[in-house]
Phi, psi and omega in degrees: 000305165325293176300335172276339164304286151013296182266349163315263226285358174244007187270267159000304199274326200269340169289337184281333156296350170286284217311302163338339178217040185269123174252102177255138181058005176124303170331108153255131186274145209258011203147161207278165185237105189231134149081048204101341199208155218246128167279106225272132161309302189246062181221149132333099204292029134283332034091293204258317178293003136294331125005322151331078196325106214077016160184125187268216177279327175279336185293304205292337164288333163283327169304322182274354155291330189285332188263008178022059185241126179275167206230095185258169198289148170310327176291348200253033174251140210285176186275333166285329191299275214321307183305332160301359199247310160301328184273313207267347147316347202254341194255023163271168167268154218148160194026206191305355147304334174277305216284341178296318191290302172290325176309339195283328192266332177281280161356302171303315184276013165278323205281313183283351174063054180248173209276333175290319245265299188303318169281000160293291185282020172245004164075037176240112174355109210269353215235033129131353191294170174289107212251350204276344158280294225222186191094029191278339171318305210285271213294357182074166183320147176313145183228136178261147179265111196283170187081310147339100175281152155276150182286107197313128175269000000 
């Protein structure tokens, strides 16, 4: 049993190693593919596991601690670190499942009319800031108001 593990993981290493120098049409592909999204090769891989939609520096620093995985370049991970590495990525909300979730949760606060849901949908800062200066993220570039002089000093 031992040896056919073995022969897993070395399956593994020589396929990942296929895929890593596969070209399609002149495009070679550059990195590993963990939670939907494809990970640069030549980063640290606490580094390259942000790149995830949903996880961010401590989430990837805590993965690699629950996976007692150091924290070396992408390539250099044997073919059981990565399927271990895909299963415990797998077990977040990540990529378009977050992003579904949260469109799911702003869409309720539209419906239900509560004072975030409108300021959502009037494209104005929900979470208390000032608007009457600032909030140019929100509300977009400036628009000058014609007929508005500016005031003579």
């Amino acid at each position: 049993m031992i040896s056919l593990r073995n022969s897993v993981g070395m399956l593994s290493n020589v396929s990942r190693q296929l895929i890593q120098t596969i070209s399609f049409h002149g495009l070679r592909i550059q990195g590993l593919r963990v939670g939907n999204t494809e990970i640069p090769n030549d980063k640290r891989l606490e580094t390259s596991l942000q790149h995830v939609y949903g996880i961010g520096r401590s989430r990837a620093h805590q993965i690699l601690c629950d996976l007692n995985i150091g924290n070396k370049l992408t390539k250099e991970l044997t073919g059981v670190e990565l399927n271990s590495l895909r299963e415990e990525v797998s077990r977040y909300l990540t990529g378009e499942d977050l992003r579904r979730c949260i469109k799911n949760d702003v869409e309720r606060l539209v419906d239900i009319q509560c004072y975030r849901g409108i300021r959502h949908s009037q494209g104005l800062p929900c979470r208390g800031q000032r608007t009457s200066t600032n909030a140019r993220t929100r509300k977009g570039k400036r628009v000058a108001i014609p007929g508005k002089k500016k005031p003579t000093r």
